[in-house]
Amino acid sequence: PKKILICNQDTGADLWDGENWTKLPDGGDGYYGQLIDAANETHFFTCANSLFYENESDDKINLKNSNNCAHSKCPYTFLQAPQQPDVFYYADREVFKSTNSGKSWCQISEFRKKTGLYFNPNGHIITSVEVAPSDSNIIYVSYNDEPNCCNSFLFKTEKGGMNCTGACTAPQQNDNWTYLSNTPHIETGNTKDDFVSNSFFRISGIAISDKNPNTLWICYESYYPDNVPYKVYKSIDGGNSWAADETGLPDYSFKKIIYKNGSDDELFIGTWDGVYYKKGNSAWSRFGTGLPKVYVNDLEINYKTNQLRAATYGRGVWEIDLPK
């Protein structure tokens, strides 16, 4: 439970073993696609300098190129399915799934072939994939673009995505992903020019209740931190309708939102101004003391130690005990 794997801008990735940090091979940009296998702490995936590595050694770090569908390129997001330790997902421009702990992969989406939606051929990427803890067939995906082009999209499947065929190409079958067209944003059309006015924000995080897969929250990141048109929204019907849930939040961007499993709707959100927290229908408020007023890139709950960990942009990794 003490192990931490982080990515760094320009300087690759580092692994914490509870006492020391170890710099992993290859510098360059560290990517978000970092994952420690919850079922085997010596098995982890790391990505830096556009190279995707896997470690399976029991006694030392011994990285090898991962045999994934991205052909050793870095995924933007990487996760292990709740309650399914052998099931992994990663995503870049499509979602890929492994049912054998990363030994083989298959493509389970084909978003870029959807009609009526404009995808920037060079920019649009998947920035969040979340599997519902109470129903692994329900998955939500946010599809975003870099600034200056194009809207955010939110997709949902209730069938676990397109069936795995063991191949790195989408199967020949009907697409079972749904575009959630009522997601809060300003949609004006399906061409690049129509979407330019929407390009300064994007869906940056998804959190799902562990009791009801149709109760979820999304947060937005803004390109201009002092101009935040959208903050946090909640849906209780699987993304068909939304209501703002932003009382108490600062006027800054939001990078990651997480739900505490087993709680009465407790949520944590990483902002450009530290970590905020809410429970049930209460307002958001700053959580804890000691954390610098800094951009929080990532949040994770360590359920074994009952701690919240926050990865910041330039100020290291922080942790705090959670109330029992």
Tab-separated table of C-alpha atoms in Angstrom:
chain	number	residue	atom	x	y	z
A	1	PRO	CA	0.000	0.000	0.000
A	2	LYS	CA	2.985	2.378	0.231
A	3	LYS	CA	3.950	2.118	-3.431
A	4	ILE	CA	3.351	5.154	-5.645
A	5	LEU	CA	4.045	5.538	-9.360
A	6	ILE	CA	4.148	9.069	-10.765
A	7	CYS	CA	4.800	10.815	-14.069
A	8	ASN	CA	6.789	14.027	-14.410
A	9	GLN	CA	6.917	16.657	-17.106
A	10	ASP	CA	10.182	16.323	-19.049
A	11	THR	CA	11.822	13.888	-16.620
A	12	GLY	CA	10.019	10.569	-17.047
A	13	ALA	CA	8.525	8.538	-14.193
A	14	ASP	CA	9.434	7.620	-10.599
A	15	LEU	CA	8.486	4.758	-8.262
A	16	TRP	CA	8.144	5.176	-4.462
A	17	ASP	CA	8.580	2.029	-2.349
A	18	GLY	CA	7.682	3.585	0.995
A	19	GLU	CA	11.193	4.803	1.727
A	20	ASN	CA	12.874	5.949	-1.492
A	21	TRP	CA	12.088	7.205	-4.977
A	22	THR	CA	13.605	5.310	-7.927
A	23	LYS	CA	13.972	7.057	-11.273
A	24	LEU	CA	12.729	4.740	-14.031
A	25	PRO	CA	14.577	4.458	-17.373
A	26	ASP	CA	13.899	6.952	-20.173
A	27	GLY	CA	13.351	10.617	-19.505
A	28	GLY	CA	11.247	12.914	-21.613
A	29	ASP	CA	7.627	13.555	-20.806
A	30	GLY	CA	6.017	11.193	-18.345
A	31	TYR	CA	2.474	10.282	-19.378
A	32	TYR	CA	-0.678	9.698	-17.346
A	33	GLY	CA	-0.647	6.025	-18.357
A	34	GLN	CA	0.930	4.752	-15.109
A	35	LEU	CA	-0.562	1.811	-13.193
A	36	ILE	CA	0.429	-0.519	-10.344
A	37	ASP	CA	-1.433	-3.822	-10.455
A	38	ALA	CA	-3.635	-3.925	-7.334
A	39	ALA	CA	-3.331	-7.724	-7.258
A	40	ASN	CA	0.475	-7.828	-7.652
A	41	GLU	CA	2.593	-4.898	-6.496
A	42	THR	CA	5.643	-5.966	-8.554
A	43	HIS	CA	3.586	-5.789	-11.764
A	44	PHE	CA	3.199	-2.274	-13.105
A	45	PHE	CA	2.950	-0.277	-16.319
A	46	THR	CA	4.760	2.976	-16.951
A	47	CYS	CA	4.998	5.347	-19.856
A	48	ALA	CA	7.582	8.005	-20.677
A	49	ASN	CA	9.154	9.500	-23.781
A	50	SER	CA	6.374	7.875	-25.869
A	51	LEU	CA	7.474	4.375	-24.807
A	52	PHE	CA	5.097	2.067	-22.933
A	53	TYR	CA	6.748	-0.355	-20.496
A	54	GLU	CA	5.695	-3.255	-18.297
A	55	ASN	CA	7.481	-4.589	-15.222
A	56	GLU	CA	6.942	-8.161	-14.013
A	57	SER	CA	10.036	-8.703	-11.869
A	58	ASP	CA	9.643	-9.855	-8.270
A	59	ASP	CA	13.025	-8.661	-7.034
A	60	LYS	CA	14.075	-5.683	-9.153
A	61	ILE	CA	12.840	-3.261	-11.760
A	62	ASN	CA	13.170	-4.878	-15.177
A	63	LEU	CA	11.174	-2.961	-17.755
A	64	LYS	CA	10.185	-4.354	-21.129
A	65	ASN	CA	8.187	-2.891	-23.980
A	66	SER	CA	4.536	-3.671	-23.413
A	67	ASN	CA	2.817	-5.650	-26.146
A	68	ASN	CA	-0.252	-3.454	-26.481
A	69	CYS	CA	-2.401	-2.264	-29.354
A	70	ALA	CA	-0.791	1.162	-29.337
A	71	HIS	CA	2.422	-0.544	-30.493
A	72	SER	CA	4.439	0.673	-27.513
A	73	LYS	CA	3.019	4.186	-27.664
A	74	CYS	CA	1.775	5.875	-24.528
A	75	PRO	CA	-1.883	5.766	-23.527
A	76	TYR	CA	-3.333	8.876	-21.958
A	77	THR	CA	-5.341	6.938	-19.388
A	78	PHE	CA	-4.853	3.490	-17.878
A	79	LEU	CA	-6.997	1.763	-15.241
A	80	GLN	CA	-7.786	-1.519	-13.561
A	81	ALA	CA	-11.457	-2.505	-13.390
A	82	PRO	CA	-13.105	-2.376	-9.946
A	83	GLN	CA	-13.621	-5.860	-8.471
A	84	GLN	CA	-11.926	-7.414	-11.558
A	85	PRO	CA	-8.156	-7.562	-10.975
A	86	ASP	CA	-7.417	-9.256	-14.307
A	87	VAL	CA	-9.265	-6.645	-16.379
A	88	PHE	CA	-7.338	-3.575	-17.546
A	89	TYR	CA	-8.269	-0.687	-19.835
A	90	TYR	CA	-6.186	1.921	-21.597
A	91	ALA	CA	-7.148	4.612	-24.060
A	92	ASP	CA	-5.696	7.067	-26.505
A	93	ARG	CA	-8.097	7.752	-29.370
A	94	GLU	CA	-10.037	4.525	-28.715
A	95	VAL	CA	-10.539	2.247	-25.700
A	96	PHE	CA	-8.659	-1.046	-25.417
A	97	LYS	CA	-9.307	-3.879	-22.956
A	98	SER	CA	-7.343	-6.793	-21.542
A	99	THR	CA	-8.938	-9.661	-19.632
A	100	ASN	CA	-5.616	-11.325	-18.744
A	101	SER	CA	-3.720	-8.617	-16.822
A	102	GLY	CA	-2.288	-6.977	-19.915
A	103	LYS	CA	-0.947	-10.024	-21.767
A	104	SER	CA	-3.190	-9.302	-24.775
A	105	TRP	CA	-5.514	-6.478	-25.765
A	106	CYS	CA	-8.517	-5.808	-27.962
A	107	GLN	CA	-10.265	-2.661	-29.166
A	108	ILE	CA	-13.760	-2.102	-27.712
A	109	SER	CA	-14.727	1.275	-29.200
A	110	GLU	CA	-14.830	3.007	-32.541
A	111	PHE	CA	-15.762	6.578	-31.646
A	112	ARG	CA	-14.047	8.248	-34.564
A	113	LYS	CA	-16.381	6.564	-37.035
A	114	LYS	CA	-19.486	8.053	-35.447
A	115	THR	CA	-21.393	10.323	-37.801
A	116	GLY	CA	-22.582	13.802	-36.910
A	117	LEU	CA	-19.661	14.541	-34.575
A	118	TYR	CA	-16.561	16.482	-35.524
A	119	PHE	CA	-13.295	14.893	-34.354
A	120	ASN	CA	-10.059	16.783	-34.820
A	121	PRO	CA	-7.944	14.261	-36.756
A	122	ASN	CA	-4.794	15.336	-34.924
A	123	GLY	CA	-5.975	16.373	-31.502
A	124	HIS	CA	-8.950	14.578	-30.035
A	125	ILE	CA	-7.969	12.054	-27.345
A	126	ILE	CA	-9.697	10.143	-24.544
A	127	THR	CA	-8.835	11.742	-21.207
A	128	SER	CA	-11.050	9.723	-18.832
A	129	VAL	CA	-12.337	6.150	-18.732
A	130	GLU	CA	-14.390	5.110	-15.697
A	131	VAL	CA	-15.992	1.716	-15.050
A	132	ALA	CA	-18.988	1.653	-12.704
A	133	PRO	CA	-18.000	-0.190	-9.484
A	134	SER	CA	-21.418	-1.821	-9.171
A	135	ASP	CA	-21.779	-2.859	-12.833
A	136	SER	CA	-18.664	-3.447	-14.942
A	137	ASN	CA	-20.714	-3.361	-18.146
A	138	ILE	CA	-21.376	0.354	-17.654
A	139	ILE	CA	-18.435	2.497	-18.750
A	140	TYR	CA	-18.196	6.262	-19.297
A	141	VAL	CA	-15.593	7.911	-21.520
A	142	SER	CA	-14.735	11.588	-21.996
A	143	TYR	CA	-13.294	12.478	-25.386
A	144	ASN	CA	-11.556	15.848	-25.564
A	145	ASP	CA	-9.379	17.996	-27.711
A	146	GLU	CA	-6.444	20.230	-27.061
A	147	PRO	CA	-7.243	23.972	-26.924
A	148	ASN	CA	-8.344	25.888	-30.008
A	149	CYS	CA	-10.470	23.163	-31.553
A	150	CYS	CA	-13.526	21.264	-30.799
A	151	ASN	CA	-15.930	20.229	-28.127
A	152	SER	CA	-15.769	17.616	-25.386
A	153	PHE	CA	-17.800	14.455	-25.907
A	154	LEU	CA	-19.115	12.045	-23.290
A	155	PHE	CA	-19.901	8.436	-24.260
A	156	LYS	CA	-21.502	5.555	-22.376
A	157	THR	CA	-21.917	1.840	-22.892
A	158	GLU	CA	-24.107	-0.535	-20.904
A	159	LYS	CA	-22.634	-3.645	-22.535
A	160	GLY	CA	-18.967	-3.371	-21.637
A	161	GLY	CA	-18.121	-1.854	-24.998
A	162	MET	CA	-17.808	-3.711	-28.280
A	163	ASN	CA	-17.056	-7.403	-27.863
A	164	CYS	CA	-13.407	-8.357	-27.496
A	165	THR	CA	-12.111	-10.429	-30.397
A	166	GLY	CA	-8.496	-10.586	-29.281
A	167	ALA	CA	-7.461	-8.240	-32.054
A	168	CYS	CA	-6.161	-4.670	-32.056
A	169	THR	CA	-8.962	-3.584	-34.364
A	170	ALA	CA	-12.617	-2.972	-33.616
A	171	PRO	CA	-14.857	-6.021	-34.133
A	172	GLN	CA	-17.292	-6.152	-37.010
A	173	GLN	CA	-20.515	-5.588	-35.118
A	174	ASN	CA	-22.961	-2.861	-34.220
A	175	ASP	CA	-21.524	-0.118	-32.033
A	176	ASN	CA	-23.012	-0.199	-28.511
A	177	TRP	CA	-21.597	3.132	-27.299
A	178	THR	CA	-24.046	6.037	-26.887
A	179	TYR	CA	-23.161	9.706	-27.283
A	180	LEU	CA	-24.626	11.586	-24.307
A	181	SER	CA	-25.781	14.650	-26.182
A	182	ASN	CA	-27.163	16.504	-23.132
A	183	THR	CA	-23.779	16.879	-21.451
A	184	PRO	CA	-23.322	20.517	-20.363
A	185	HIS	CA	-21.520	22.344	-23.133
A	186	ILE	CA	-22.275	24.751	-25.960
A	187	GLU	CA	-22.803	22.611	-29.019
A	188	THR	CA	-23.416	24.604	-32.177
A	189	GLY	CA	-22.697	22.183	-34.987
A	190	ASN	CA	-20.474	19.440	-36.281
A	191	THR	CA	-17.673	21.257	-38.085
A	192	LYS	CA	-14.417	22.660	-36.819
A	193	ASP	CA	-15.547	26.289	-37.161
A	194	ASP	CA	-18.711	25.583	-35.196
A	195	PHE	CA	-16.732	24.192	-32.294
A	196	VAL	CA	-13.939	26.737	-31.968
A	197	SER	CA	-15.936	28.781	-29.430
A	198	ASN	CA	-16.090	25.711	-27.177
A	199	SER	CA	-12.412	24.870	-27.254
A	200	PHE	CA	-11.325	26.533	-24.044
A	201	PHE	CA	-12.686	23.909	-21.669
A	202	ARG	CA	-13.025	20.156	-21.523
A	203	ILE	CA	-14.339	17.331	-19.362
A	204	SER	CA	-11.388	16.419	-17.171
A	205	GLY	CA	-12.812	13.877	-14.725
A	206	ILE	CA	-15.648	11.402	-14.103
A	207	ALA	CA	-16.741	9.957	-10.757
A	208	ILE	CA	-19.372	7.204	-10.374
A	209	SER	CA	-21.305	6.135	-7.296
A	210	ASP	CA	-20.422	2.637	-6.088
A	211	LYS	CA	-24.098	1.980	-5.367
A	212	ASN	CA	-25.811	3.230	-8.514
A	213	PRO	CA	-24.013	3.195	-11.900
A	214	ASN	CA	-26.372	5.888	-13.194
A	215	THR	CA	-25.310	8.418	-10.538
A	216	LEU	CA	-22.198	10.238	-11.664
A	217	TRP	CA	-20.376	13.550	-11.611
A	218	ILE	CA	-18.182	15.251	-14.215
A	219	CYS	CA	-15.754	18.138	-13.772
A	220	TYR	CA	-14.294	20.554	-16.303
A	221	GLU	CA	-10.841	21.944	-16.950
A	222	SER	CA	-10.582	25.414	-18.452
A	223	TYR	CA	-7.751	26.620	-20.644
A	224	TYR	CA	-8.023	29.996	-18.912
A	225	PRO	CA	-8.156	29.414	-15.133
A	226	ASP	CA	-9.890	32.730	-14.451
A	227	ASN	CA	-12.673	32.044	-16.969
A	228	VAL	CA	-14.485	28.869	-15.915
A	229	PRO	CA	-17.837	28.475	-17.703
A	230	TYR	CA	-18.417	24.991	-16.247
A	231	LYS	CA	-17.345	23.455	-12.931
A	232	VAL	CA	-19.032	20.267	-11.659
A	233	TYR	CA	-22.277	18.641	-12.779
A	234	LYS	CA	-24.220	15.679	-11.399
A	235	SER	CA	-26.504	13.223	-13.177
A	236	ILE	CA	-28.828	10.718	-11.495
A	237	ASP	CA	-30.116	9.148	-14.709
A	238	GLY	CA	-26.970	7.888	-16.396
A	239	GLY	CA	-26.062	11.126	-18.135
A	240	ASN	CA	-29.385	11.951	-19.760
A	241	SER	CA	-29.838	15.102	-17.663
A	242	TRP	CA	-27.525	17.183	-15.478
A	243	ALA	CA	-27.611	19.693	-12.620
A	244	ALA	CA	-24.798	21.969	-11.435
A	245	ASP	CA	-23.119	20.844	-8.203
A	246	GLU	CA	-20.628	23.648	-7.632
A	247	THR	CA	-21.598	25.514	-4.445
A	248	GLY	CA	-18.452	26.381	-2.512
A	249	LEU	CA	-15.994	25.668	-5.322
A	250	PRO	CA	-13.392	28.282	-6.323
A	251	ASP	CA	-13.315	29.884	-9.757
A	252	TYR	CA	-10.497	27.685	-11.004
A	253	SER	CA	-10.051	24.687	-13.253
A	254	PHE	CA	-10.695	21.160	-12.035
A	255	LYS	CA	-8.556	18.206	-13.019
A	256	LYS	CA	-9.762	15.086	-11.175
A	257	ILE	CA	-12.893	14.118	-9.257
A	258	ILE	CA	-13.219	10.886	-7.276
A	259	TYR	CA	-15.960	9.148	-5.289
A	260	LYS	CA	-15.201	7.442	-1.972
A	261	ASN	CA	-16.600	3.922	-2.193
A	262	GLY	CA	-18.748	2.811	0.727
A	263	SER	CA	-19.556	6.393	1.680
A	264	ASP	CA	-22.654	8.564	1.770
A	265	ASP	CA	-21.751	10.276	-1.510
A	266	GLU	CA	-18.393	11.664	-0.388
A	267	LEU	CA	-16.433	13.333	-3.187
A	268	PHE	CA	-12.970	14.845	-3.541
A	269	ILE	CA	-11.887	17.120	-6.369
A	270	GLY	CA	-8.447	18.340	-7.416
A	271	THR	CA	-8.385	22.005	-8.443
A	272	TRP	CA	-5.859	24.668	-9.369
A	273	ASP	CA	-6.281	25.728	-5.744
A	274	GLY	CA	-5.805	22.507	-3.761
A	275	VAL	CA	-8.327	19.773	-2.838
A	276	TYR	CA	-12.020	20.308	-2.083
A	277	TYR	CA	-14.499	17.907	-0.485
A	278	LYS	CA	-18.233	17.419	-0.063
A	279	LYS	CA	-20.592	14.876	1.456
A	280	GLY	CA	-24.131	14.262	0.254
A	281	ASN	CA	-25.958	17.525	-0.430
A	282	SER	CA	-23.508	19.718	1.478
A	283	ALA	CA	-21.471	22.489	-0.168
A	284	TRP	CA	-17.888	21.976	-1.265
A	285	SER	CA	-15.118	23.145	1.084
A	286	ARG	CA	-11.331	23.004	1.176
A	287	PHE	CA	-10.145	19.675	2.566
A	288	GLY	CA	-7.464	19.334	5.208
A	289	THR	CA	-4.473	21.500	6.015
A	290	GLY	CA	-0.829	21.570	4.972
A	291	LEU	CA	-1.282	21.186	1.213
A	292	PRO	CA	0.113	24.160	-0.746
A	293	LYS	CA	-2.265	26.243	-2.837
A	294	VAL	CA	-1.216	24.371	-5.942
A	295	TYR	CA	-2.585	22.725	-9.077
A	296	VAL	CA	-3.634	19.158	-8.155
A	297	ASN	CA	-3.258	16.902	-11.196
A	298	ASP	CA	-4.439	13.601	-9.736
A	299	LEU	CA	-6.178	12.086	-6.704
A	300	GLU	CA	-6.367	8.526	-5.422
A	301	ILE	CA	-7.794	6.928	-2.293
A	302	ASN	CA	-5.684	4.211	-0.693
A	303	TYR	CA	-8.363	2.101	0.969
A	304	LYS	CA	-5.844	-0.128	2.765
A	305	THR	CA	-4.380	2.818	4.679
A	306	ASN	CA	-7.514	5.011	4.537
A	307	GLN	CA	-5.554	7.881	2.999
A	308	LEU	CA	-6.084	10.358	0.209
A	309	ARG	CA	-3.101	11.004	-2.052
A	310	ALA	CA	-2.709	14.100	-4.212
A	311	ALA	CA	-0.219	14.502	-7.070
A	312	THR	CA	0.548	18.158	-7.764
A	313	TYR	CA	2.004	20.066	-10.668
A	314	GLY	CA	5.525	20.846	-9.508
A	315	ARG	CA	5.084	20.448	-5.724
A	316	GLY	CA	5.380	16.682	-5.270
A	317	VAL	CA	2.982	14.074	-3.868
A	318	TRP	CA	1.001	14.600	-0.658
A	319	GLU	CA	-1.164	12.359	1.530
A	320	ILE	CA	-3.653	12.842	4.347
A	321	ASP	CA	-5.552	10.475	6.630
A	322	LEU	CA	-9.275	10.277	5.941
A	323	PRO	CA	-11.952	10.281	8.655
A	324	LYS	CA	-13.053	6.764	9.588
